[in-house]
Amino acid sequence: FNPLQKFWRHNVQLTVPHVDCRDHLANERTFLGYLRTSVSLSMTGVVVAQLWRLQHAPHPDPVFGYFVLSIPIALLLQFAAMIVVLLGAV
């Protein structure tokens, strides 16, 4: 428990001095950019998965079409969203 308190005491500041304000706000904007990109990738994955449900034809094309490609693409987009938000947090 003591190392955790030491980490927070030295790395997290409740007040930011005016000299460091520019760097602090730049870091925050960068993180928010990563978060925004992650949310947009995730929402795109949900839209692709929903198109699979809405465009489900009685006789889907077994080679190329929403029925075959939408679930792997949706999973890829969700995975990319998780990777982007993890990269932004580091």
CSV table of C-alpha atoms in Angstrom, one decimal:
chain,number,residue,atom,x,y,z
A,1,PHE,CA,0.0,0.0,0.0
A,2,ASN,CA,2.9,2.4,0.7
A,3,PRO,CA,4.4,2.1,-2.8
A,4,LEU,CA,1.0,3.0,-4.2
A,5,GLN,CA,0.8,6.1,-2.1
A,6,LYS,CA,4.3,7.1,-3.0
A,7,PHE,CA,3.4,6.7,-6.7
A,8,TRP,CA,0.3,8.8,-6.5
A,9,ARG,CA,2.1,11.5,-4.4
A,10,HIS,CA,4.8,12.0,-7.0
A,11,ASN,CA,2.9,11.5,-10.2
A,12,VAL,CA,-0.5,12.9,-9.7
A,13,GLN,CA,-1.0,16.6,-8.9
A,14,LEU,CA,-4.2,18.2,-7.7
A,15,THR,CA,-3.1,21.6,-8.7
A,16,VAL,CA,-0.9,22.4,-11.8
A,17,PRO,CA,1.5,25.3,-11.6
A,18,HIS,CA,1.1,28.0,-14.2
A,19,VAL,CA,4.5,27.1,-15.7
A,20,ASP,CA,3.4,23.5,-16.4
A,21,CYS,CA,-0.2,24.3,-17.5
A,22,ARG,CA,0.6,24.2,-21.2
A,23,ASP,CA,2.1,20.7,-21.0
A,24,HIS,CA,-0.6,19.4,-18.8
A,25,LEU,CA,-3.4,20.6,-21.1
A,26,ALA,CA,-1.5,19.2,-24.2
A,27,ASN,CA,-1.3,15.8,-22.5
A,28,GLU,CA,-5.0,16.0,-21.7
A,29,ARG,CA,-5.9,16.9,-25.3
A,30,THR,CA,-3.8,14.1,-26.6
A,31,PHE,CA,-5.6,11.5,-24.4
A,32,LEU,CA,-9.0,12.9,-25.4
A,33,GLY,CA,-8.0,12.5,-29.0
A,34,TYR,CA,-7.1,8.8,-28.4
A,35,LEU,CA,-10.4,8.4,-26.6
A,36,ARG,CA,-12.4,10.0,-29.3
A,37,THR,CA,-10.8,7.8,-31.9
A,38,SER,CA,-11.5,4.7,-29.8
A,39,VAL,CA,-15.2,5.6,-29.4
A,40,SER,CA,-15.6,6.3,-33.1
A,41,LEU,CA,-14.0,2.9,-34.0
A,42,SER,CA,-16.2,1.2,-31.4
A,43,MET,CA,-19.4,2.9,-32.8
A,44,THR,CA,-18.4,1.9,-36.3
A,45,GLY,CA,-18.1,-1.7,-35.2
A,46,VAL,CA,-21.5,-1.6,-33.6
A,47,VAL,CA,-23.0,-0.1,-36.8
A,48,VAL,CA,-21.4,-2.8,-39.0
A,49,ALA,CA,-22.8,-5.5,-36.6
A,50,GLN,CA,-26.2,-4.0,-36.8
A,51,LEU,CA,-26.1,-3.8,-40.6
A,52,TRP,CA,-25.6,-7.6,-40.5
A,53,ARG,CA,-28.8,-7.9,-38.5
A,54,LEU,CA,-30.7,-5.5,-40.7
A,55,GLN,CA,-29.4,-6.7,-44.1
A,56,HIS,CA,-29.8,-10.4,-43.3
A,57,ALA,CA,-31.2,-11.7,-46.6
A,58,PRO,CA,-33.0,-15.0,-46.9
A,59,HIS,CA,-30.3,-16.3,-49.3
A,60,PRO,CA,-27.1,-14.4,-48.4
A,61,ASP,CA,-24.1,-14.4,-50.7
A,62,PRO,CA,-21.8,-17.1,-49.2
A,63,VAL,CA,-18.6,-15.5,-50.7
A,64,PHE,CA,-18.8,-11.8,-50.2
A,65,GLY,CA,-21.4,-9.7,-48.5
A,66,TYR,CA,-22.7,-8.5,-45.1
A,67,PHE,CA,-23.5,-12.0,-44.0
A,68,VAL,CA,-19.9,-13.2,-44.3
A,69,LEU,CA,-17.8,-10.1,-43.7
A,70,SER,CA,-19.7,-8.0,-41.1
A,71,ILE,CA,-19.0,-9.9,-37.9
A,72,PRO,CA,-15.3,-10.3,-38.5
A,73,ILE,CA,-15.1,-6.6,-39.5
A,74,ALA,CA,-17.1,-5.6,-36.4
A,75,LEU,CA,-14.8,-7.7,-34.2
A,76,LEU,CA,-11.7,-6.1,-35.8
A,77,LEU,CA,-13.1,-2.6,-35.2
A,78,GLN,CA,-13.9,-3.4,-31.5
A,79,PHE,CA,-10.4,-4.8,-31.0
A,80,ALA,CA,-8.8,-1.8,-32.7
A,81,ALA,CA,-10.8,0.5,-30.4
A,82,MET,CA,-9.5,-1.3,-27.4
A,83,ILE,CA,-5.9,-1.1,-28.7
A,84,VAL,CA,-6.2,2.6,-29.4
A,85,VAL,CA,-7.6,3.4,-25.9
A,86,LEU,CA,-4.9,1.3,-24.3
A,87,LEU,CA,-2.2,3.1,-26.3
A,88,GLY,CA,-3.7,6.4,-25.3
A,89,ALA,CA,-3.6,5.5,-21.7
A,90,VAL,CA,0.1,4.6,-21.8
